[in-house]
Short mmCIF file of C-alpha atoms and ligand atoms in Angstrom, two decimals:
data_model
loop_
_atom_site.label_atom_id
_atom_site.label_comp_id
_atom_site.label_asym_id
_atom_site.label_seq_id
_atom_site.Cartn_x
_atom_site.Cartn_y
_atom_site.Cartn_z
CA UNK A 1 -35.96 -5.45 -7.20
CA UNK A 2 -36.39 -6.30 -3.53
CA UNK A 3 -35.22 -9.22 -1.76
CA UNK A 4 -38.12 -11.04 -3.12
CA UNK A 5 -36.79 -9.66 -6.48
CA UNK A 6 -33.82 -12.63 -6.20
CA UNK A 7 -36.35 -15.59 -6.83
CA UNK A 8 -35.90 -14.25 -10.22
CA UNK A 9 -32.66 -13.73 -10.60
CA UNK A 10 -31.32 -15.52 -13.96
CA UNK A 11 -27.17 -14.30 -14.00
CA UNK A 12 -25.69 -14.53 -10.72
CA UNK A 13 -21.92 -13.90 -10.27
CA UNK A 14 -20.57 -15.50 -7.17
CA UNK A 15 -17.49 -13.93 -5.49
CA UNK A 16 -15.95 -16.25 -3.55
CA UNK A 17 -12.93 -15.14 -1.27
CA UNK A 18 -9.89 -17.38 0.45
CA UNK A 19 -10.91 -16.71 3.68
CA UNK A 20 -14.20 -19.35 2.55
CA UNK A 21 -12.36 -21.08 0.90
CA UNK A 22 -9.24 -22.12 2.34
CA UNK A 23 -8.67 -23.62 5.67
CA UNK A 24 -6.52 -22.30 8.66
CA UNK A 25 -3.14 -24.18 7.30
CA UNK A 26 -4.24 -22.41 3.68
CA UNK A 27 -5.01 -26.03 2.18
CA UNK A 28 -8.16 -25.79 -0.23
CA UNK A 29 -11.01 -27.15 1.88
CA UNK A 30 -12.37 -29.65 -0.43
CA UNK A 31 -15.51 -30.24 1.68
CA UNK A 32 -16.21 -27.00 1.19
CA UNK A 33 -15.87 -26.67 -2.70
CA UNK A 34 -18.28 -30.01 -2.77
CA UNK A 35 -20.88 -28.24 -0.75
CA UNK A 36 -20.59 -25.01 -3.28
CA UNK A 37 -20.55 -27.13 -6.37
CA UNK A 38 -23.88 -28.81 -5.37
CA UNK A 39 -25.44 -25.34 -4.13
CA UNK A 40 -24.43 -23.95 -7.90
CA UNK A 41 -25.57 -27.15 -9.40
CA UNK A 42 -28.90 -26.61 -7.80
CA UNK A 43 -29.13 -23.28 -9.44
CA UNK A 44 -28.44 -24.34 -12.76
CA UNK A 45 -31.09 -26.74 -12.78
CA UNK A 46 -33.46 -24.40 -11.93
CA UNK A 47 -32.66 -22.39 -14.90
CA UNK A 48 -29.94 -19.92 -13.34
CA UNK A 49 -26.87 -19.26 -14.93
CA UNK A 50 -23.90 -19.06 -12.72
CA UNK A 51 -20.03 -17.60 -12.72
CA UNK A 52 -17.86 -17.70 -10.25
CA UNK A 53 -15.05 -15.61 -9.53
CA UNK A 54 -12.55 -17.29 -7.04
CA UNK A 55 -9.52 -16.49 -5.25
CA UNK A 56 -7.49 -19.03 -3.98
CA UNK A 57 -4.56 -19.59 -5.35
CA UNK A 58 -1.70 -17.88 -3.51
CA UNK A 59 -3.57 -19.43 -0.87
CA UNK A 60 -2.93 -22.98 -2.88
CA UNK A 61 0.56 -22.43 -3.58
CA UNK A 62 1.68 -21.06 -0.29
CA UNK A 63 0.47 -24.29 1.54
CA UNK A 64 1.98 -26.32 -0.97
CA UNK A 65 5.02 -25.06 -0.20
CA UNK A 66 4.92 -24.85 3.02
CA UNK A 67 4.84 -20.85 3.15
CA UNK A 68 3.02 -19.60 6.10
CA UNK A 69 3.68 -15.84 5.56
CA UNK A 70 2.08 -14.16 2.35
CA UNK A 71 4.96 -13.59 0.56
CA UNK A 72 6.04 -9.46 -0.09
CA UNK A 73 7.63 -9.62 -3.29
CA UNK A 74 5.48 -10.14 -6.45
CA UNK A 75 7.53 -12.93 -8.04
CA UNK A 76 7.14 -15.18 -5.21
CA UNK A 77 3.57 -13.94 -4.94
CA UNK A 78 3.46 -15.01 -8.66
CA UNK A 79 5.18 -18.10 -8.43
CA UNK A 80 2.81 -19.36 -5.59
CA UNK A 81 -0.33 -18.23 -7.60
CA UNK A 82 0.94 -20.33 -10.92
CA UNK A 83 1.44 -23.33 -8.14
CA UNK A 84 -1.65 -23.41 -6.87
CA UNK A 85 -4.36 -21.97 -9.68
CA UNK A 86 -3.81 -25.41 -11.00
CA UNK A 87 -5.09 -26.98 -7.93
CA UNK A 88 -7.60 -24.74 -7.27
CA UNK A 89 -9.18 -25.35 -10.60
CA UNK A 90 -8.63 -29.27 -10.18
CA UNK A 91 -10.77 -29.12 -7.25
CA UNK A 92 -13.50 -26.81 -8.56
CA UNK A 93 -13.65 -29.36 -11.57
CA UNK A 94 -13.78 -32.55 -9.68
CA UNK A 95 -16.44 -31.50 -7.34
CA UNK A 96 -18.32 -29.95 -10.60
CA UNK A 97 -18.17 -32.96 -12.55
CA UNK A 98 -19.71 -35.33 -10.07
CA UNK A 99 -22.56 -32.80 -10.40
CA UNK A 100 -23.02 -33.43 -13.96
CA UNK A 101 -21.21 -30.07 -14.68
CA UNK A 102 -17.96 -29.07 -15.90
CA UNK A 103 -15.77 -25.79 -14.79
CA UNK A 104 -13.93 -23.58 -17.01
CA UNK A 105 -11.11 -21.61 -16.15
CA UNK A 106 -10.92 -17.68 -17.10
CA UNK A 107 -7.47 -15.68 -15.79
CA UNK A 108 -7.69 -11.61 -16.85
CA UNK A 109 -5.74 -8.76 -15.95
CA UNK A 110 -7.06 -5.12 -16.28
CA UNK A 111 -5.67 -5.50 -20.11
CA UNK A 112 -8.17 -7.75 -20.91
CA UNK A 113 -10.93 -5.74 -19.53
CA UNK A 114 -9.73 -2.02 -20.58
CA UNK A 115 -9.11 -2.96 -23.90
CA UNK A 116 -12.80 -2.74 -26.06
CA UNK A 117 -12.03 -5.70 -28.50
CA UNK A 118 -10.83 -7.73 -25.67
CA UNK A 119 -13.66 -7.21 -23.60
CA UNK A 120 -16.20 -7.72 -26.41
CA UNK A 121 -14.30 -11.37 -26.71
CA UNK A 122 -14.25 -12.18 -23.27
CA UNK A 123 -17.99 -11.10 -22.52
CA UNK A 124 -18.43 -13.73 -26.25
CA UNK A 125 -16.34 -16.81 -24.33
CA UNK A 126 -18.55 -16.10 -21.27
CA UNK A 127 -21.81 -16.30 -23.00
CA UNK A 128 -20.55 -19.12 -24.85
CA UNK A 129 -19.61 -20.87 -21.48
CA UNK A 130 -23.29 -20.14 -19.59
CA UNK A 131 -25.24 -21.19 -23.09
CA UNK A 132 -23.60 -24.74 -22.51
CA UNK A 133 -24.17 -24.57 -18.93
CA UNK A 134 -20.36 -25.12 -17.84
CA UNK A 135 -19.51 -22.32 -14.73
CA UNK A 136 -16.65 -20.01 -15.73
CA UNK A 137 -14.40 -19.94 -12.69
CA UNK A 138 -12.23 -16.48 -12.95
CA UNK A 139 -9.28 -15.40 -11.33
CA UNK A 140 -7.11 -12.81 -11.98
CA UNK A 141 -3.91 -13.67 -14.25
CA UNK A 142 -2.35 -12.97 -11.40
CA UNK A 143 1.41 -14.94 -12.61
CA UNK A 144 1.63 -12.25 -15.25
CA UNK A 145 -0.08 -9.30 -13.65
CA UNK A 146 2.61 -6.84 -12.15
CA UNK A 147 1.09 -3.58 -10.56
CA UNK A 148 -0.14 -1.37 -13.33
CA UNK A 149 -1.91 -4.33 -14.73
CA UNK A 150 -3.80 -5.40 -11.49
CA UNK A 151 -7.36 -4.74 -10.64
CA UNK A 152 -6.43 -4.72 -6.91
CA UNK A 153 -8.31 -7.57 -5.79
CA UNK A 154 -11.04 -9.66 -6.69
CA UNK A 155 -13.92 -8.24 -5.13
CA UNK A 156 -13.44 -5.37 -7.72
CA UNK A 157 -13.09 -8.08 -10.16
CA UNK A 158 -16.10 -9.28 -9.26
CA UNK A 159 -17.81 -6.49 -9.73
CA UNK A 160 -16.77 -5.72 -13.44
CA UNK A 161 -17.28 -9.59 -14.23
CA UNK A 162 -21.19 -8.37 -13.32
CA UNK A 163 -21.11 -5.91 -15.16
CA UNK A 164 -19.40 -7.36 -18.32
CA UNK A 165 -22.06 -10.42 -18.44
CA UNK A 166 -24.85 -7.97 -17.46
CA UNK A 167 -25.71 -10.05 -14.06
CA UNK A 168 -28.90 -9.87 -12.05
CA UNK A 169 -27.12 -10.31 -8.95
CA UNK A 170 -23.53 -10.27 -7.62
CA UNK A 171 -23.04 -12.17 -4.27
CA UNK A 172 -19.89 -11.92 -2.45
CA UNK A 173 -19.56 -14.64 0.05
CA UNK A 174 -16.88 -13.96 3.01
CA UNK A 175 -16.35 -15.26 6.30
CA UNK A 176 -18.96 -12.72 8.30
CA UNK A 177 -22.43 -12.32 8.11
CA UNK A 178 -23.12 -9.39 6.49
CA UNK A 179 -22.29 -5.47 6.65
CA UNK A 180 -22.16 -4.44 9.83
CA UNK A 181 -22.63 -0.39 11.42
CA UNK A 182 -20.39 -0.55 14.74
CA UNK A 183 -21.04 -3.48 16.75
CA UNK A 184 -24.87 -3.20 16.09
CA UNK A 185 -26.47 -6.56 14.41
CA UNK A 186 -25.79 -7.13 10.44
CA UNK A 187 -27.39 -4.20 8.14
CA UNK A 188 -30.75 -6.03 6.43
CA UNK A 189 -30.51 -3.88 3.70
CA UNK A 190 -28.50 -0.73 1.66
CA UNK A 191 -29.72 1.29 -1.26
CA UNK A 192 -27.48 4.04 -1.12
CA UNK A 193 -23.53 3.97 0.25
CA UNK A 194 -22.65 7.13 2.17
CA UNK A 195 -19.74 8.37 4.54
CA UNK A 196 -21.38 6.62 6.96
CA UNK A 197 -21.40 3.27 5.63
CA UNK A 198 -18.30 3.48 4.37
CA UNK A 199 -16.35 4.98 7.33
CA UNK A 200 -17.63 1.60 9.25
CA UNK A 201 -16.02 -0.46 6.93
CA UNK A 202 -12.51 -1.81 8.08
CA UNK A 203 -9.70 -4.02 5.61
CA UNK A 204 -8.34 -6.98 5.94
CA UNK A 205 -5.54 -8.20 8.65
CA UNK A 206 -5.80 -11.62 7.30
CA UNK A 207 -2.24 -13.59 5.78
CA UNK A 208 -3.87 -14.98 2.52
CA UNK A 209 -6.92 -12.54 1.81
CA UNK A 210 -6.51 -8.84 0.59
CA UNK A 211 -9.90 -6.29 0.31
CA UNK A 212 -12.06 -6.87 3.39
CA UNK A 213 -15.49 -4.98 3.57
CA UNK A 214 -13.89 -1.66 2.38
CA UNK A 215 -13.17 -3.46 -1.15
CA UNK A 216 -16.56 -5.04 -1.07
CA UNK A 217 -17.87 -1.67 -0.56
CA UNK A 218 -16.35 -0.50 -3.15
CA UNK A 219 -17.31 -3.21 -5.59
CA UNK A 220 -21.00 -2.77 -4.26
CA UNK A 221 -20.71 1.14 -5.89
CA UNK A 222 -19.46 -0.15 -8.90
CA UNK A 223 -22.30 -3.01 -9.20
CA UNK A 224 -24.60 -0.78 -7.94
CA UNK A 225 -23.99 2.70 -9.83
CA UNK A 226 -24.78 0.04 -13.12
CA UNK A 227 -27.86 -1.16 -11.84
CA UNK A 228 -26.59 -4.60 -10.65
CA UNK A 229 -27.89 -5.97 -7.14
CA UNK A 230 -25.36 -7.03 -5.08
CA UNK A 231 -25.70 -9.27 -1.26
CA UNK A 232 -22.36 -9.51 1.30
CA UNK A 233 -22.85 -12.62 3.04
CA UNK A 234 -21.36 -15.79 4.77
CA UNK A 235 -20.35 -18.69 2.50
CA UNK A 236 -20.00 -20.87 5.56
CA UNK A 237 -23.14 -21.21 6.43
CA UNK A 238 -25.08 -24.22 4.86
CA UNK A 239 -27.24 -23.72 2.24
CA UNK A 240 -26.41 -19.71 1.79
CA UNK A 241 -26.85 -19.56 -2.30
CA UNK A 242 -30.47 -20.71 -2.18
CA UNK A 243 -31.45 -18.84 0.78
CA UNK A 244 -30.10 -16.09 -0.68
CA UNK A 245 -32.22 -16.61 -3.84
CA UNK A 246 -35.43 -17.42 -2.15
CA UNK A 247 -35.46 -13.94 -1.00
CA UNK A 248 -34.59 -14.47 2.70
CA UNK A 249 -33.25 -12.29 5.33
CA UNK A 250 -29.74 -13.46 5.05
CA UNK A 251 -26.63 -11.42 4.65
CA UNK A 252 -26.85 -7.88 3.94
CA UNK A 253 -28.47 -6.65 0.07
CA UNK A 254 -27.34 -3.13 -1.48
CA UNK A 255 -30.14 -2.46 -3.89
CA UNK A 256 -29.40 -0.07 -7.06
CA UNK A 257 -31.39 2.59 -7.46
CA UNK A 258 -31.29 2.85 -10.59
CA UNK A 259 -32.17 0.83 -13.33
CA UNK A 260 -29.48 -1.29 -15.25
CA UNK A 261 -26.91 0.83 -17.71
CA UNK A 262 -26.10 -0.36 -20.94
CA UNK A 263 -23.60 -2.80 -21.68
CA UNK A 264 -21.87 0.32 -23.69
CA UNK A 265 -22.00 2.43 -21.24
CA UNK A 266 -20.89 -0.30 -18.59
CA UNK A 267 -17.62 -0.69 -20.72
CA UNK A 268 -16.86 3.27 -20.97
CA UNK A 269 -17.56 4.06 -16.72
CA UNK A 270 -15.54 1.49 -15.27
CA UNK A 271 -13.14 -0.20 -18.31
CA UNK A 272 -12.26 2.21 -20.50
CA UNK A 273 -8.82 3.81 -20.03
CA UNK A 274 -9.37 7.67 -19.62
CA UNK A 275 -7.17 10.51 -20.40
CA UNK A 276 -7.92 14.03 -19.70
CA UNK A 277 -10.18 16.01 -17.81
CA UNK A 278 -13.05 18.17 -19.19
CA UNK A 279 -14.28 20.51 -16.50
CA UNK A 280 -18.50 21.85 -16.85
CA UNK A 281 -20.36 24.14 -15.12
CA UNK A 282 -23.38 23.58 -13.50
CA UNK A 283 -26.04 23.70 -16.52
CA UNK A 284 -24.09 21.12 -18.06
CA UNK A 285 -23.98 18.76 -15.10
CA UNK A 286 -27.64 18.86 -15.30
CA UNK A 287 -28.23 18.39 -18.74
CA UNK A 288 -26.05 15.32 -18.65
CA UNK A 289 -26.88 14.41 -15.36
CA UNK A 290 -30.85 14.92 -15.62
CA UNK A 291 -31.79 15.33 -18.50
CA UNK A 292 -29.89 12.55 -20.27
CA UNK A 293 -28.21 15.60 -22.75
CA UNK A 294 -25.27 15.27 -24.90
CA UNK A 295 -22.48 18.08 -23.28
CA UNK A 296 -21.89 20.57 -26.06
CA UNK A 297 -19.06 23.13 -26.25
CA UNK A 298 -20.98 26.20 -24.24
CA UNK A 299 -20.81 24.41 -20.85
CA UNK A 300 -17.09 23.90 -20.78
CA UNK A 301 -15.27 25.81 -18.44
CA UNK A 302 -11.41 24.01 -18.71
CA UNK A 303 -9.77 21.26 -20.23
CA UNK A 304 -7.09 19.56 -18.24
CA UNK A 305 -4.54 16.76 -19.99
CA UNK A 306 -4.35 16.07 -23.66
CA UNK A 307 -6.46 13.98 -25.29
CA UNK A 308 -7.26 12.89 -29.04
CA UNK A 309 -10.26 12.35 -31.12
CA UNK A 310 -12.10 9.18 -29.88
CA UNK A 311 -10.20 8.87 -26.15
CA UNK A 312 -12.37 8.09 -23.61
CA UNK A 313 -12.70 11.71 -21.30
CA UNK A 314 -13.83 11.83 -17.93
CA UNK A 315 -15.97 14.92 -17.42
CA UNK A 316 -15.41 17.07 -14.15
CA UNK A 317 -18.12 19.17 -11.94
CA UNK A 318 -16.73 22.40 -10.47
CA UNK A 319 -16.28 21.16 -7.48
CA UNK A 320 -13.71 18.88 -9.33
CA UNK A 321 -15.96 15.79 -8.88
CA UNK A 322 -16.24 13.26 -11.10
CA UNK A 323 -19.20 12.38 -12.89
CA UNK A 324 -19.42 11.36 -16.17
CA UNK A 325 -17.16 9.55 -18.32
CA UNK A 326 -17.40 9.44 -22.73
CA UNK A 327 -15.92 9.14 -26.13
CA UNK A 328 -14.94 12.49 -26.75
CA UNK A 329 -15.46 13.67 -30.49
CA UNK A 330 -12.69 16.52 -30.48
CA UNK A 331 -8.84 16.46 -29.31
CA UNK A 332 -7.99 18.83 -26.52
CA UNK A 333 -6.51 21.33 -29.10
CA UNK A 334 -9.81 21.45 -30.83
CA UNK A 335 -11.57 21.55 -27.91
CA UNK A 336 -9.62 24.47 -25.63
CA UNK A 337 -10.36 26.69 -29.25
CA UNK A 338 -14.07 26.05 -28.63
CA UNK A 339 -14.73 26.03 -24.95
CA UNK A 340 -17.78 28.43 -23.91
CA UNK A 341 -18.87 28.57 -27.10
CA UNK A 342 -22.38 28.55 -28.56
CA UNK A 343 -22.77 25.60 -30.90
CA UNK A 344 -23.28 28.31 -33.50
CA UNK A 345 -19.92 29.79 -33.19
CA UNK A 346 -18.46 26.66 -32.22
CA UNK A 347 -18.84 25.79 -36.28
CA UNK A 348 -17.30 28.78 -37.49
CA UNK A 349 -13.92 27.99 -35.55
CA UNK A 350 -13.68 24.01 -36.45
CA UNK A 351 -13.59 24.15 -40.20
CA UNK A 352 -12.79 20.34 -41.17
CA UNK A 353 -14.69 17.44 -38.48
CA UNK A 354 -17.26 19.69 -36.84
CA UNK A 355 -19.67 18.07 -34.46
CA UNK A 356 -22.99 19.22 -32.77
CA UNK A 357 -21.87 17.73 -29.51
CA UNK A 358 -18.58 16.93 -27.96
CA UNK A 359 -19.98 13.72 -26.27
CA UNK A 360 -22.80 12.67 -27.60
CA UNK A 361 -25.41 11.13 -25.02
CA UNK A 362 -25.21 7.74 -26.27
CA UNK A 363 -20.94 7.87 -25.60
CA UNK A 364 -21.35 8.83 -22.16
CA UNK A 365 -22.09 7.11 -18.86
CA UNK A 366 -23.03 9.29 -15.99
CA UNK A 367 -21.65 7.24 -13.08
N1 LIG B 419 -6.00 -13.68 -7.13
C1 LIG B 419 -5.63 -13.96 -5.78
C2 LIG B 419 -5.56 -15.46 -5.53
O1 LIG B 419 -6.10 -16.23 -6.29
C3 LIG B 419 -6.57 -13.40 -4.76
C4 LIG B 419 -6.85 -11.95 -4.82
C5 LIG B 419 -7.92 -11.56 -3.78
O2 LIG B 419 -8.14 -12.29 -2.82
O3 LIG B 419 -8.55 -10.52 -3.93
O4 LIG B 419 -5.00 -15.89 -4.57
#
C-alpha cells in the first residue's frame, strides 16, 4: 500500500502528542480538540474506525497546578497525571459528543499488554468500542505505572495499540512536518529505517513531552516490522487527518515491506515477556528466516538463561542479533541435553514430552 493505499484505510490509530495538544502555559487547547473531534468524526462517517491514543495529562495537571517545570520525581509526576487525565478526557468527550459521538477512556501499563489473557480482553473491549462507533481514547495508567511497568512513552504505545487492533494505519501527529534528513526538506516517503535515518533523528528538549522523532522512529519499526503503515506528521495544520487519508503528499509515510503478521505472532514479538536466549547458526536463521521453518534441535549452537516449557524465547543469530522470538516447547535443561542434535537422536535423549521442533513455525515471529 502506497500513499494512494490510505483512501482505503478502515483502522486508523491516531497518536496524538502534548506538544499538539497543549498550549504554551500547558492548558488543554480546547479549540484544538474541537477541530480533531470533527476531523475523526468525518472519518467515522465515512466508514473508518478510529482510536486515539493521547497524551496529555501531566500536561493537564501541571497547569492546573500551576507547575511550570515537569516534575522529577514519579509521585508528583503521578499525582499531576491523576489531576489532569480527568480533564483531558472531559474535553475529548465534550467536543465528541457535539459530534454525535461519544469517547471512551482506556489507561494500560505494560501489564496489561504482556500478559496474553489481558491482552486478548483488551483487544475484546476495543473491538467492542469501534463496533459501536465510540473512539477509545488511551493513555497510559500512568498514576499506577512506576518504571518496570512503563512502556516509555506513548509513541511506543501507539505502536502496540496498532498492532493489538490490527490497524491499517498508525498516524502520529506532532508539532513538525514530517521526518526530516539534516536540514534538507521533509522525507516524502520511508520503506526501510537504517543508520542513516535513525542517526538524524534527535529527542525531545521539550518540559511536558518525552520521545521526539527518535521514539517515533522507533515505534515506526515496531508498526512497520508487523506490516502496519505508519505517517509522522503535523497535527496543527488544518485539515491533516483527511489529507492524510486522501493519499496526499503530506507528512512523511514509512511503508512496511512486508505484509501484515498475525495477530499471534504480533502478541509473541513485541508483548510477550521473554526469558532466555537460544543462540542458531546460520542454516537455522534461514530456515526460520526464509523459509518460514520451525527451528529444530540440530541448529542450536548455545542456550543462555533458564527458561521453562511454554516461556516465550527469543532466538539469537551468531552475531548475537536478535531475530526471532517463540513459545519454546522444551525447558533449558531439556534443551542444553539436545543442542546439535539430529531430530533422530534428539528422541532417544528426551524420553517423556518429545517434540519434532523446539519452536514450531506457527509459535514464532521473525521480527
Ligand atoms: N502519559 C503521559 C501523559 O499523559 C504522556 C507520555 C508521553 O508523552 O509519551 O501526560
Amino acid at each position: 500500500m502506497n500513499r494512494q493505499g490510505l483512501k482505503k484505510a478502515k483502522r486508523i490509530v491516531i497518536k496524538v502528542g502534548t506538544s499538539v495538544l497543549a498550549s504554551k502555559d500547558l492548558a488543554l487547547d480546547k479549540a484544538w480538540i474541537k477541530a480533531f473531534a470533527g476531523q475523526i468524526a468525518e472519518l467515522l462517517k465515512q466508514g473508518r474506525e478510529v482510536v486515539v491514543v493521547s497524551s496529555g495529562a501531566i500536561a493537564a495537571g501541571m497547569h492546573l497546578l500551576g507547575i511550570k517545570k515537569r516534575p522529577r520525581n514519579l509521585p508528583d509526576q503521578q499525582a499531576c497525571a491523576a489531576i489532569g487525565q480527568g480533564h483531558l478526557m472531559n474535553a475529548y468527550e465534550e467536543a465528541f459528543r457535539k459530534k454525535g459521538f461519544h469517547a471512551a477512556q482506556i489507561l494500560l501499563t505494560w501489564e496489561d499488554v504482556r500478559d496474553r489473557r489481558r491482552y486478548l480482553n483488551v483487544e475484546n473491549t476495543l473491538r467492542t468500542l469501534l463496533g459501536k462507533s465510540v473512539i477509545p481514547v488511551i493513555n497510559e495508567n500512568d498514576t499506577v505505572a512506576v518504571d518496570e511497568l512503563k512502556f516509555g512513552d506513548n509513541d511506543r504505545l501507539s505502536a502496540l495499540v496498532a498492532n493489538l487492533v490490527d490497524a491499517d494505519v498508525l498516524i502520529m501527529l506532532t508539532d513538525v512536518d514530517g521526518f526530516r534528513l539534516g536540514k534538507e526538506a521533509c522525507v516524502d516517503s520511508v520503506d526501510s529505517i537504517d543508520s542513516q535515518i535513525e542517526s538524524a533523528a534527535g529527542g525531545t528538549s521539550k518540559e511536558c513531552s518525552l520521545g521526539g522523532m527518535k521514539s517515533k522512529l522507533e515505534s515506526c519499526k515496531i508498526a512497520m516490522s508487523s506490516g502496519v503503515h505508519c505517517v509522522i506528521a503535523n497535527g496543527r495544520r488544518k485539515d491533516i487527518l483527511s489529507e492524510i487519508l486522501r493519499g496526499e503528499r503530506v507528512g512523511t509515510i514509512f511503508i512496511p515491506r512486508k505484509n501484515k503478521m498475525q495477530a499471534r505472532k504480533r502478541w509473541l514479538a513485541y508483548n510477550a515477556r521473554t526469558r532466555g536466549r537460544i543462540i542458531v547458526d546460520g542454516g537455522a536463521k534461514e530456515a526460520l528466516v526464509k523459509k518460514n521453518g520451525s527451528l529444530l534441535a540440530c541448529g542450536i549452537k548455545k542456550i543462555l538463561g533458564e527458561f521453562l516449557y511454554g516461556d516465550v524465547v527469543s532466538v539469537v543469530g551468531e552475531d548475537g542479533v536478535e531475530f526471532a522470538k517463540g513459545l519454546c516447547n522444551y525447558g533449558s535443561a531439556d534443551l542444553e541435553k539436545i543442542k546439535g542434535l539430529s531430530t533422530k537422536d534428539a528422541a532417544k535423549v528426551i524420553e517423556k514430552g518429545f517434540y519434532q521442533e523446539v519452536m514450531h513455525r506457527d509459535n514464532l515471529a521473525v521480527l
